[in-house]
Coordinates of C-alpha atoms and ligand atoms in Angstrom, one line a residue:
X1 CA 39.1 -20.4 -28.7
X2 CA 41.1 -18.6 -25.5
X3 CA 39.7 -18.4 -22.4
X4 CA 41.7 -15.3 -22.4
X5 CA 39.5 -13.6 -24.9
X6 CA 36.1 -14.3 -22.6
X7 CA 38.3 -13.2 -19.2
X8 CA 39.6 -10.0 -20.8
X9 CA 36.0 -9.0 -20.9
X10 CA 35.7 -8.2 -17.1
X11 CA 36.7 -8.5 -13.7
X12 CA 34.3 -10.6 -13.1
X13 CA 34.9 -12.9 -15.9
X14 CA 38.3 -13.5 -15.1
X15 CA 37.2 -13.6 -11.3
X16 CA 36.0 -17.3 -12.0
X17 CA 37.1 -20.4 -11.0
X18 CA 37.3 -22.6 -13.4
X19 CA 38.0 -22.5 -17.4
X20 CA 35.4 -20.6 -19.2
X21 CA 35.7 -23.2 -22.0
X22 CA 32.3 -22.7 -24.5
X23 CA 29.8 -25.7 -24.7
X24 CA 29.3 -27.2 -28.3
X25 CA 27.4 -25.3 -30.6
X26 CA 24.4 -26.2 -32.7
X27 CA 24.7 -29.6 -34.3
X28 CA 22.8 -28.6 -37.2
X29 CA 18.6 -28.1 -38.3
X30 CA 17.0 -29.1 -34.9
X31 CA 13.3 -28.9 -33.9
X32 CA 12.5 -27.6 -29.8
X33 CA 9.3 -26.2 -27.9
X34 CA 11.0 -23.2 -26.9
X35 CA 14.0 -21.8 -28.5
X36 CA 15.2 -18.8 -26.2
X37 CA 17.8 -16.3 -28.1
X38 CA 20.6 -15.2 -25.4
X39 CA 22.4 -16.8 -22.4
X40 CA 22.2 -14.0 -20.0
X41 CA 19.8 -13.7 -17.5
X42 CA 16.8 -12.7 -19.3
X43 CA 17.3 -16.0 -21.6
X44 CA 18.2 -18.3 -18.5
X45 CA 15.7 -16.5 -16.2
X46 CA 13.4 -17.6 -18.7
X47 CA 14.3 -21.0 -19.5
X48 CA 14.8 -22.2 -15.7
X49 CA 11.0 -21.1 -14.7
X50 CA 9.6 -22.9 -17.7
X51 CA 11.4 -25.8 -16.8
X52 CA 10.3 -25.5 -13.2
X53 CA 6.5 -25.3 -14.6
X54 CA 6.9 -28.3 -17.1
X55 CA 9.7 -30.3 -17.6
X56 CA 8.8 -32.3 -20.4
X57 CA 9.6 -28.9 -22.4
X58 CA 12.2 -29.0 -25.2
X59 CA 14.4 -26.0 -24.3
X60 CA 17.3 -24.4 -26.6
X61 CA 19.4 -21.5 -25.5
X62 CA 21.0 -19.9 -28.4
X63 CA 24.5 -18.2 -27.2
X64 CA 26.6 -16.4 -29.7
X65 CA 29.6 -16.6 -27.6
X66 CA 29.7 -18.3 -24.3
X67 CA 27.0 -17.9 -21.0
X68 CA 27.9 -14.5 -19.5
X69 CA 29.6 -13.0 -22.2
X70 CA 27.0 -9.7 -22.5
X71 CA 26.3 -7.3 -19.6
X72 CA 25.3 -10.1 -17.6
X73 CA 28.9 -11.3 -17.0
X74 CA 29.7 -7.8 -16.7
X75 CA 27.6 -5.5 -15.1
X76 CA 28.0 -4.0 -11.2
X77 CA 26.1 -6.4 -9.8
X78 CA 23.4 -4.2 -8.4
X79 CA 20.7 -6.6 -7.5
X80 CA 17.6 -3.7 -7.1
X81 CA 14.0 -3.8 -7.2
X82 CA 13.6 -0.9 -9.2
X83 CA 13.8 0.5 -13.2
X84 CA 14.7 3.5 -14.8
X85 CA 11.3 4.3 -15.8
X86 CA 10.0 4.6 -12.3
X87 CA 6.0 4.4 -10.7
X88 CA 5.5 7.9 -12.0
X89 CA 5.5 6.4 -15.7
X90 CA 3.9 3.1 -14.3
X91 CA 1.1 4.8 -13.0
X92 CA 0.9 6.8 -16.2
X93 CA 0.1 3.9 -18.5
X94 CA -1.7 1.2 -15.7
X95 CA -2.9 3.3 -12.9
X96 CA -1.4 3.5 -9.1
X97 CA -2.8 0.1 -8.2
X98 CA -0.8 -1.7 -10.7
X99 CA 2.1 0.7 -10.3
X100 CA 2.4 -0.2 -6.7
X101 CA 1.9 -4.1 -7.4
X102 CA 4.9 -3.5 -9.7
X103 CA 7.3 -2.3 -7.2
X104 CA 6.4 -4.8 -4.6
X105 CA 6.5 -7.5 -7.6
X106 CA 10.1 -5.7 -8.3
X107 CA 11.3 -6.0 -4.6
X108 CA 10.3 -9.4 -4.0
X109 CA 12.8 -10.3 -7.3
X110 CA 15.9 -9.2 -5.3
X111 CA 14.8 -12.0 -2.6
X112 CA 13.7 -14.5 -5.4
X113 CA 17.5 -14.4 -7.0
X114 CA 18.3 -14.6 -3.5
X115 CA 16.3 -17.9 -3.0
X116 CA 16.9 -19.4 -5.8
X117 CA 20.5 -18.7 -5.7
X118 CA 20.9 -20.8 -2.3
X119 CA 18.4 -23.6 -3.7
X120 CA 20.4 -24.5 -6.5
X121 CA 24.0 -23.8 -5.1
X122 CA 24.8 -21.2 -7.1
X123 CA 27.9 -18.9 -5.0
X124 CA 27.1 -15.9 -6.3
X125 CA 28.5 -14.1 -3.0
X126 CA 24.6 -12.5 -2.3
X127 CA 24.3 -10.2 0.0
X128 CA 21.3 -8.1 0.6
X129 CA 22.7 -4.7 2.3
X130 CA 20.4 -2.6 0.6
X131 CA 21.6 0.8 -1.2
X132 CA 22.6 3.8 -0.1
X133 CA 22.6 7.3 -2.3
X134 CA 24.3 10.3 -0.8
X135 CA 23.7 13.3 -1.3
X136 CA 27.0 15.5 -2.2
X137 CA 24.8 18.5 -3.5
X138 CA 21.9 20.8 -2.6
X139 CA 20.6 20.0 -5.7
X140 CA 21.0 15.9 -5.0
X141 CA 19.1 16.2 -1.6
X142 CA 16.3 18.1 -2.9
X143 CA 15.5 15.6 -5.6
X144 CA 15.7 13.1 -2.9
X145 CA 13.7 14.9 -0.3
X146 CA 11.5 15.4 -3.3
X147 CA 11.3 11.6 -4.3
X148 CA 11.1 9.8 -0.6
X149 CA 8.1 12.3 0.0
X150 CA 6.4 11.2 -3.4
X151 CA 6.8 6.9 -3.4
X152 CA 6.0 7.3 0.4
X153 CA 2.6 9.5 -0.7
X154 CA 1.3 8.2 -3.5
X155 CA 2.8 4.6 -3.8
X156 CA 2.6 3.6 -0.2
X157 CA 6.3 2.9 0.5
X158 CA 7.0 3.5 4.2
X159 CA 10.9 4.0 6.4
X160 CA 11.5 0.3 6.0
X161 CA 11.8 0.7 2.0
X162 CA 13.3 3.6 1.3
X163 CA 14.0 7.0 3.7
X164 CA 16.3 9.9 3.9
X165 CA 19.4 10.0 5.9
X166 CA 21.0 13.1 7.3
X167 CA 24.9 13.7 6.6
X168 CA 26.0 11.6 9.6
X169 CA 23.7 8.3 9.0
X170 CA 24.5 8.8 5.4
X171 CA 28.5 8.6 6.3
X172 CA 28.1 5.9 8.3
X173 CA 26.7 4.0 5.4
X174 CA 29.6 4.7 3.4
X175 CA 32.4 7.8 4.5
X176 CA 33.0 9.7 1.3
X177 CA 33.5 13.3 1.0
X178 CA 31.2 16.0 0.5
X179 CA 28.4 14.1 1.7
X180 CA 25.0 16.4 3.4
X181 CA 22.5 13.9 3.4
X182 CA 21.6 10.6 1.3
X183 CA 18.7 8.3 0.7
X184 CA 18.7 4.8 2.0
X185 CA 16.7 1.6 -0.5
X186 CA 16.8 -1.8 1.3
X187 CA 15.1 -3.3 -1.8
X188 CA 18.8 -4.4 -3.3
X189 CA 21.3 -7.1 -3.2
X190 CA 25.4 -7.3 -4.1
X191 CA 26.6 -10.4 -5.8
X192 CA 28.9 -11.2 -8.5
X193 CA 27.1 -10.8 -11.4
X194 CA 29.1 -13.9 -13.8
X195 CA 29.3 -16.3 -10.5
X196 CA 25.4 -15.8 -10.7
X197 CA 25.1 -16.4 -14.7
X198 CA 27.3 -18.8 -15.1
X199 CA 26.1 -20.6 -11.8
X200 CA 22.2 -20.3 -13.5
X201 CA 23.6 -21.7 -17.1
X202 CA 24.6 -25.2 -14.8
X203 CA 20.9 -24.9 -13.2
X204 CA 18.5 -24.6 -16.5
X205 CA 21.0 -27.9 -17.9
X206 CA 20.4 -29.6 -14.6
X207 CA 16.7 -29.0 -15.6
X208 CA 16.9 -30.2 -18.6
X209 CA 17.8 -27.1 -21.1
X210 CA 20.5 -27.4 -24.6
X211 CA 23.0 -24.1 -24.4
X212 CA 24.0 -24.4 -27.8
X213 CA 27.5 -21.9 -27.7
X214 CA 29.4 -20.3 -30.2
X215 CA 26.3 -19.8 -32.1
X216 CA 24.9 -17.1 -33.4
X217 CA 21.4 -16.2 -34.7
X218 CA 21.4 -14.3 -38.0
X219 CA 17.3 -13.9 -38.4
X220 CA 14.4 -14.4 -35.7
X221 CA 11.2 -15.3 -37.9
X222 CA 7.7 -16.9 -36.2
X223 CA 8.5 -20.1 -35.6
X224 CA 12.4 -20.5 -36.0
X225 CA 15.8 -18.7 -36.0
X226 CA 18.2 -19.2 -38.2
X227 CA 21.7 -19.3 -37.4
X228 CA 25.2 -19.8 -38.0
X229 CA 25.1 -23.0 -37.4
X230 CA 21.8 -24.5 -38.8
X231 CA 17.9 -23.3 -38.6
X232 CA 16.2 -23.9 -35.5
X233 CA 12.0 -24.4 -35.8
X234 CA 10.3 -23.7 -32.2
X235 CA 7.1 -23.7 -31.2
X236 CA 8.1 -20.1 -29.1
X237 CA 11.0 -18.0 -30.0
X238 CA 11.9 -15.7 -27.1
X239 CA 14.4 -12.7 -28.1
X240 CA 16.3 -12.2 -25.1
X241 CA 19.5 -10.5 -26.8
X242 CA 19.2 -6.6 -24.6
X243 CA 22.3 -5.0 -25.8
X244 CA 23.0 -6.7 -28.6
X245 CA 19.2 -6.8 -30.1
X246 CA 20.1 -3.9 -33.1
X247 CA 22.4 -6.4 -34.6
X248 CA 19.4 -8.1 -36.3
X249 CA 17.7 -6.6 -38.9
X250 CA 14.7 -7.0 -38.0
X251 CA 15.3 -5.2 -34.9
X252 CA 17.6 -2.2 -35.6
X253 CA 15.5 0.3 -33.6
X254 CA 14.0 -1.8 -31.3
X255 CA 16.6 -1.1 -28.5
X256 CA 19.8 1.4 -28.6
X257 CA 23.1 -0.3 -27.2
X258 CA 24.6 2.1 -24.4
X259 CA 27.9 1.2 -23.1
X260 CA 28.8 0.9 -19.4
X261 CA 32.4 1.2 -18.3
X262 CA 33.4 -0.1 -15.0
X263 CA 37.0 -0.6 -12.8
X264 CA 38.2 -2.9 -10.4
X265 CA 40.7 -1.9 -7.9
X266 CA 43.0 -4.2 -6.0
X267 CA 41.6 -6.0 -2.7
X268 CA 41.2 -3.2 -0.1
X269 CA 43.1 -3.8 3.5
X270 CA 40.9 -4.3 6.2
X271 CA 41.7 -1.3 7.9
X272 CA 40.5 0.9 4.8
X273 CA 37.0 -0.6 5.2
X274 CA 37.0 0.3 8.2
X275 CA 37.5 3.6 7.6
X276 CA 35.2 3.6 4.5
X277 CA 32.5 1.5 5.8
X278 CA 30.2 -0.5 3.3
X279 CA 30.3 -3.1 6.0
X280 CA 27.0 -4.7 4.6
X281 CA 28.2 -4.4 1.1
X282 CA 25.9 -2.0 0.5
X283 CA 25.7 -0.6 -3.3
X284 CA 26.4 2.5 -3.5
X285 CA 25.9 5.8 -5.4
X286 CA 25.5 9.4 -5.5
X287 CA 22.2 11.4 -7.3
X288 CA 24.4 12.6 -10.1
X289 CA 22.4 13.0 -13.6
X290 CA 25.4 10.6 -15.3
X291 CA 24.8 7.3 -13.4
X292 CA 27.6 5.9 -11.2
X293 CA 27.5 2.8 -8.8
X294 CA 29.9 0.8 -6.9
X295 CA 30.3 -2.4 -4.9
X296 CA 32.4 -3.7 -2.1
X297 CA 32.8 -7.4 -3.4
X298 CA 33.7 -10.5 -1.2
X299 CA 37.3 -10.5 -1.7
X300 CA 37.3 -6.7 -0.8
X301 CA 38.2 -4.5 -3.6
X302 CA 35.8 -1.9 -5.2
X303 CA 34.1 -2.5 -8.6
X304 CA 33.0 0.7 -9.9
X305 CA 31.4 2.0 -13.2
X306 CA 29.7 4.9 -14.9
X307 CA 27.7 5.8 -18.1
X308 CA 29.3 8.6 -20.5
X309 CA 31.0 6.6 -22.9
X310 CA 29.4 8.1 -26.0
X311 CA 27.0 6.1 -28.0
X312 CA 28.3 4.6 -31.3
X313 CA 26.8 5.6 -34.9
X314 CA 24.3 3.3 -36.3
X315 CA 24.1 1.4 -32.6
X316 CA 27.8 -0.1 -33.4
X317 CA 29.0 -2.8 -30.4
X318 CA 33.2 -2.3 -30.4
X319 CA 35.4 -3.4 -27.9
X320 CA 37.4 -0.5 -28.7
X321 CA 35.0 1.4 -26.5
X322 CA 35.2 -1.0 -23.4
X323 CA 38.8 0.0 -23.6
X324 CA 38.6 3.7 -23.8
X325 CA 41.1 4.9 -21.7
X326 CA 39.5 8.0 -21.5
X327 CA 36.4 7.3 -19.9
X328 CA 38.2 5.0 -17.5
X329 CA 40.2 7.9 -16.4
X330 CA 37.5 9.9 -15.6
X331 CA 35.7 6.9 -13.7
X332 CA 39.0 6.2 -11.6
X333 CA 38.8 10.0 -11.0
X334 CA 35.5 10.2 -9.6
X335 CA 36.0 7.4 -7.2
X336 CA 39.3 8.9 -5.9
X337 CA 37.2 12.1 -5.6
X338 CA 34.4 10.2 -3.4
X339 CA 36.9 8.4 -1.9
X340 CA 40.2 10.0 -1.3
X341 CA 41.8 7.0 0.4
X342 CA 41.8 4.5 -2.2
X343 CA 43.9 7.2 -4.7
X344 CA 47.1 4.6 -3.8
X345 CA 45.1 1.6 -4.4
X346 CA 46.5 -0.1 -8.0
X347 CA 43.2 -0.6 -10.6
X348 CA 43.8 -4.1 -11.7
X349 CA 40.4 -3.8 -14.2
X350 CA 38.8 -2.0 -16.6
X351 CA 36.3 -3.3 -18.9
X352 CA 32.7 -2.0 -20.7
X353 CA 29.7 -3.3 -22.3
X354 CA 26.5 -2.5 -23.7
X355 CA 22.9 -1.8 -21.4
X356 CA 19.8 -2.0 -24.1
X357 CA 17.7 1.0 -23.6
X358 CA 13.8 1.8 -25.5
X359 CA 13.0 4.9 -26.7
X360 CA 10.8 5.7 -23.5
X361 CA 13.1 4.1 -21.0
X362 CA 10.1 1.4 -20.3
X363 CA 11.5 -2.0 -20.8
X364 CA 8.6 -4.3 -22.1
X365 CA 8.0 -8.6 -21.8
X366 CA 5.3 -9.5 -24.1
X367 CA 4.3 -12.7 -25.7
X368 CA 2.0 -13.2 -28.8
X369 CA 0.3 -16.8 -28.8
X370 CA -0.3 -16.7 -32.3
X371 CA 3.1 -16.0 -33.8
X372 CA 5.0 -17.5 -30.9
X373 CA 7.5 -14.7 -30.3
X374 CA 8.3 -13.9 -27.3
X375 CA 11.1 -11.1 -25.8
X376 CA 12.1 -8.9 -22.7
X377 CA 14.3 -6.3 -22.2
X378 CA 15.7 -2.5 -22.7
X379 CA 16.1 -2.3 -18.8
X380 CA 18.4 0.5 -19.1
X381 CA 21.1 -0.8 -16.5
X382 CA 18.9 -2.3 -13.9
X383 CA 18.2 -5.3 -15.5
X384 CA 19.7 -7.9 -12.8
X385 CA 16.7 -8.3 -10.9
X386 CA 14.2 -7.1 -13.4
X387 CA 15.1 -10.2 -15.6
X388 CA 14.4 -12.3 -12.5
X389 CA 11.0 -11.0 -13.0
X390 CA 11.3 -10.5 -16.6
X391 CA 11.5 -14.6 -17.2
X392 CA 9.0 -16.0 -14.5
X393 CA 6.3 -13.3 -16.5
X394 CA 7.5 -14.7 -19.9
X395 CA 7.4 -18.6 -18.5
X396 CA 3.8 -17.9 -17.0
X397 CA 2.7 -16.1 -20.4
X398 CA 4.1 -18.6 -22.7
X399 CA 2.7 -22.0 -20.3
X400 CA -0.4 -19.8 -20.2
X401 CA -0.2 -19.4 -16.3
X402 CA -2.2 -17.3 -14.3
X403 CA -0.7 -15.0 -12.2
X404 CA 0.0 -11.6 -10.1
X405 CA 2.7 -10.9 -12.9
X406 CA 0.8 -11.2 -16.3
X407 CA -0.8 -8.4 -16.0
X408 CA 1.8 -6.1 -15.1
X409 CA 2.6 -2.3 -16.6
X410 CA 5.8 -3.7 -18.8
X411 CA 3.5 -6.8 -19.8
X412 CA 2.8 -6.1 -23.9
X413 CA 4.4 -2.8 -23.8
X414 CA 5.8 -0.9 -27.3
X415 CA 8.5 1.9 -27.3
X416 CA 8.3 4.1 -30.1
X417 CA 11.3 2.7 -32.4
X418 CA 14.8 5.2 -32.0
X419 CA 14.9 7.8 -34.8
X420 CA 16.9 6.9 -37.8
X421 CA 20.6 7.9 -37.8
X422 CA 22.2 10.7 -37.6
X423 CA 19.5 12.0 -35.7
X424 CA 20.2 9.3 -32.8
X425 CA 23.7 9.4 -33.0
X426 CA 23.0 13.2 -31.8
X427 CA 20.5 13.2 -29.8
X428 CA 22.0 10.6 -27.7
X429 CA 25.1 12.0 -27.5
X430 CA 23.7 15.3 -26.9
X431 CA 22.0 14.1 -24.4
X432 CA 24.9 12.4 -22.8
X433 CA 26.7 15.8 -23.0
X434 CA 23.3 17.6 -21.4
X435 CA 24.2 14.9 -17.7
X436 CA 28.1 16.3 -17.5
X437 CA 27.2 19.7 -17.9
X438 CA 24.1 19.6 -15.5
X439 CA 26.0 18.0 -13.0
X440 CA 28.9 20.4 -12.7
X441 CA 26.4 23.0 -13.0
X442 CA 24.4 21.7 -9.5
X443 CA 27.6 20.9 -8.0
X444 CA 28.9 24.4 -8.7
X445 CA 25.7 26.1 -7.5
X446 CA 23.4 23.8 -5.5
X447 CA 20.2 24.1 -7.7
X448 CA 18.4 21.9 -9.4
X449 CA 19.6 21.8 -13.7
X450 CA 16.5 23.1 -16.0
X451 CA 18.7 21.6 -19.0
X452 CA 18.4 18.0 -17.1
X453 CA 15.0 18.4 -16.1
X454 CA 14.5 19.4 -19.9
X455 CA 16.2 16.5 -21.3
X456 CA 14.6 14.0 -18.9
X457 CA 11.1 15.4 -21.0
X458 CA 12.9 15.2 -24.0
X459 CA 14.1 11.5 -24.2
X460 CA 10.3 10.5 -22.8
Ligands
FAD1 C1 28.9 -2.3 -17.3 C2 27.5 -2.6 -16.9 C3 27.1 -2.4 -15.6 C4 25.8 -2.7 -15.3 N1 25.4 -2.7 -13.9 C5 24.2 -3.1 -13.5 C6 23.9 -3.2 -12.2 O1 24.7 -3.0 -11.3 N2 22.6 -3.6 -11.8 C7 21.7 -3.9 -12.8 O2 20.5 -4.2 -12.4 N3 22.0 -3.9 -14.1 C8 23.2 -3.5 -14.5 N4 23.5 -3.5 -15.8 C9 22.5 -4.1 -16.8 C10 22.4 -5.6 -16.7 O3 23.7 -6.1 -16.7 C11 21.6 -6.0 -17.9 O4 20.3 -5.4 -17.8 C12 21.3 -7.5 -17.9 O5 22.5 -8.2 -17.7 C13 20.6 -7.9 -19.1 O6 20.6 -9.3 -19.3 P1 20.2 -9.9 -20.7 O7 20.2 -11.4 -20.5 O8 18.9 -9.3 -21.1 O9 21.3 -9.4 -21.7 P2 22.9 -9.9 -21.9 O10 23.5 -10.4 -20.6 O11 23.6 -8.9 -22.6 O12 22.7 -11.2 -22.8 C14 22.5 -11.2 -24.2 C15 23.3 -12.3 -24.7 O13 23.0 -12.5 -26.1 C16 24.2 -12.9 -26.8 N5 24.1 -12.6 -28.2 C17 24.4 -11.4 -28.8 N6 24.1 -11.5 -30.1 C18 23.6 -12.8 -30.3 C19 23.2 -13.5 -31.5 N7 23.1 -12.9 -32.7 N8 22.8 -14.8 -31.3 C20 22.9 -15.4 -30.1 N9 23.3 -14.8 -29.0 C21 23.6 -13.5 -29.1 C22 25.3 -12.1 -26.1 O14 26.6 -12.7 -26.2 C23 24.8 -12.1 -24.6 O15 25.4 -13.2 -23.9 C24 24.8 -3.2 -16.2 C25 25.2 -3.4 -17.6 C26 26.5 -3.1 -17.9 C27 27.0 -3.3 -19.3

């Protein structure tokens, strides 16, 4: 198989030293302790803190293409201690106590990957620079006035996790136009998102772990997947597939595939960054409904993404999509427009691939003893440190470990399943269409959108 066809799939991809060439596959029936479906991070995650809490385990992670090929080889490499569904919804099903030992469990992840990173070598080019979210609207800087007040009152946050910048502070984070104000989140990390799952596939064999690549699972049942390549039997069977989990049957509602695109530009001189800043390689963003985010990565160039590619019928995964020109346009349009100065600055990437979202936005980890499945997932985009925590939860669960993290809100939680299609085709992309409108609307007139506040309700 070319390495071309795994390089093509992102910057990132094709960022790595080294060829990408895929590890055998299944040999056949085999018989493991844990059999882990999915090497990205929520699989690896999982399998490396098992292994660190016994390493007489029998570990098999199932890949259906190579280590990195899903979002985790992909994504923006936004290392943040936070999730879509925020404390508000955490409180809402656990109470503020374990709301708040949630976020604190979720910040400490960003330093975990961190650690663990430098303990085991892996050069994922980390750099913890925190976050900054301007403010390019009336609208934006109320919600953000509006949401420093609220995690600093009732979730105990203080200055030195998240606070509110004025225009000036806010430019000197990053010098973009139009910008009145912004939030600053120090809970967050850059790296290179494949450096840090390919560099985490090396660790869990070091450990002691099979990848099995080039193999694909065709049905999850208690006590073994079959694939194929041969039927595995396993004590546990963790589902760790995000994205990609509607391609089993069994799971076709379970989690919605949403595609991200991104774009790379060329490396950046020095004399640009100094103009534009970022000098901590701070993530970036701005409070628009339709997500956007950026980097400055370690060679200098800007890696830069959006949501609004529309949503497929009947949850279909095509690469088709990571190619739409379209969408890329538009993303290389709003980056010129927060950033004039890079308009000259050649894009030398663009690429896609698929977030897994739950119905409620809550991503859940949960393991049952008695049937021995196991999953996480359906972090809707913020998944790179939530798997951290994702997999030591599931290692503790499934070793039957006690601690601060078995208990928490995502622990055992079930999203309603998505509706059947059409109806999700259309209110997905309805919804989809309900972010572009409200943002021209606020940027047009300042004030907050009814129709997003509505549709924020609506997809709860
Ligand atoms: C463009 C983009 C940008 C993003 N940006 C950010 C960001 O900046 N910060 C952030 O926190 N999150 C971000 N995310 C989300 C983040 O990347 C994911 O939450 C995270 O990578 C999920 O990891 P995972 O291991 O659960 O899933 P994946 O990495 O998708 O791994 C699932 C694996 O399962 C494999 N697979 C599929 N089908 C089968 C099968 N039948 N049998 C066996 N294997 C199979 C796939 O090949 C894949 O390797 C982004 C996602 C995308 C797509």
């Amino acid at each position: 198989m070319s390495d071309d066809r795994y390089r093509s799939r992102s910057f990132w991809l094709d960022d790595m030293p080294g060829p990408l060439d895929p590890r055998p596959p299944l040999a056949g029936d085999s018989q493991v302790d844990i059999a882990i479906v999915g090497g990205g991070y929520t699989g690896l995650w999982t399998a490396y803190y098992l292994l660190r809490l016994d390493p007489t385990l029998r570990v098999l992670v199932i890949e259906k293409e190579i280590v990195g090929f899903g979002a985790s080889g992909r994504n923006g490499g936004w290392c943040v201690g936070e999730l879509a569904a925020g404390p508000d919804r955490h409180q809402e099903v656990a109470g503020n106590d374990a709301a708040r030992r949630f976020l604190h469990q979720l910040f400490d992840s960003v330093d975990e990957v961190g650690r663990v990173t430098e303990a085991e070598a892996i050069d994922c080019h980390f750099a913890k620079g925190g976050t900054i979210r301007l403010a390019r609207n009336a609208a934006q800087l109320a919600r953000q006035r509006q949401e420093v007040d609220h995690h600093q009152g009732e979730f105990g946050l203080t200055d030195d996790d998240v606070r509110l910048l004025d225009g000036d502070e806010a430019r000197g984070h990053l010098n973009a136009s139009g910008v009145i104000g912004g939030l600053f989140f120090a809970h967050a990390a850059a790296l290179h998102p494949t450096r840090l799952v390919r560099g985490l596939g090396d660790a869990v064999e070091r450990l002691g772990a099979t990848i099995a690549e080039q193999t694909a699972a065709t049905a999850i049942e208690p006590g073994r997947v079959v694939t194929d390549r041969g039927t595995v039997r396993a004590d546990v069977v963790v589902r760790a597939l995000e994205g990609y989990t509607a391609s089993l049957d069994s799971h076709r509602r379970t989690l919605t595939p949403l595609y991200s695109l991104m774009v790379a530009t060329e490396p950046l001189p020095d004399d640009a960054w100094a103009e534009i800043g970022l000098a901590e390689r701070q993530t970036f963003a701005d409070d628009r409904h339709m997500v956007i985010y950026g980097q400055r990565t370690a060679d200098g160039r800007i890696a830069f993404g959006g949501r609004g590619a529309p949503y497929g019928f009947g949850s279909r995964i095509d690469p088709a999509i990571e190619r739409r020109s379209r969408i890329h346009d538009l993303i290389v349009a709003t980056l010129v427009e927060l950033l004039p100065s890079v308009k000259d600055m050649a894009i030398t990437h663009r690429w896609g691939g698929v977030l897994g979202v739950p119905r409620d936005w809550f991503p859940s980890v949960g393991f049952d003893r008695q049937s021995g499945a196991a999953w996480a997932g359906g972090y809707v985009g913020e998944g790179v440190a939530a798997s951290n925590l994702a997999g030591r939860t599931l290692a503790d669960l499934i070793t039957g470990t006690d601690s601060p993290r078995v208990d928490l809100p995502w622990v055992g939680h079930r999203s309603r399943n998505w509706a059947p299609e059409p109806l999700r085709w259309l209110s997905i992309n309805g919804a989809l269409r309900v972010m572009g409108l409200a943002d021209r609307s606020e940027s047009r007139s300042g004030k907050d959108s009814r129709l997003a506040r509505g549709m924020w309700r609506f997809l709860r």
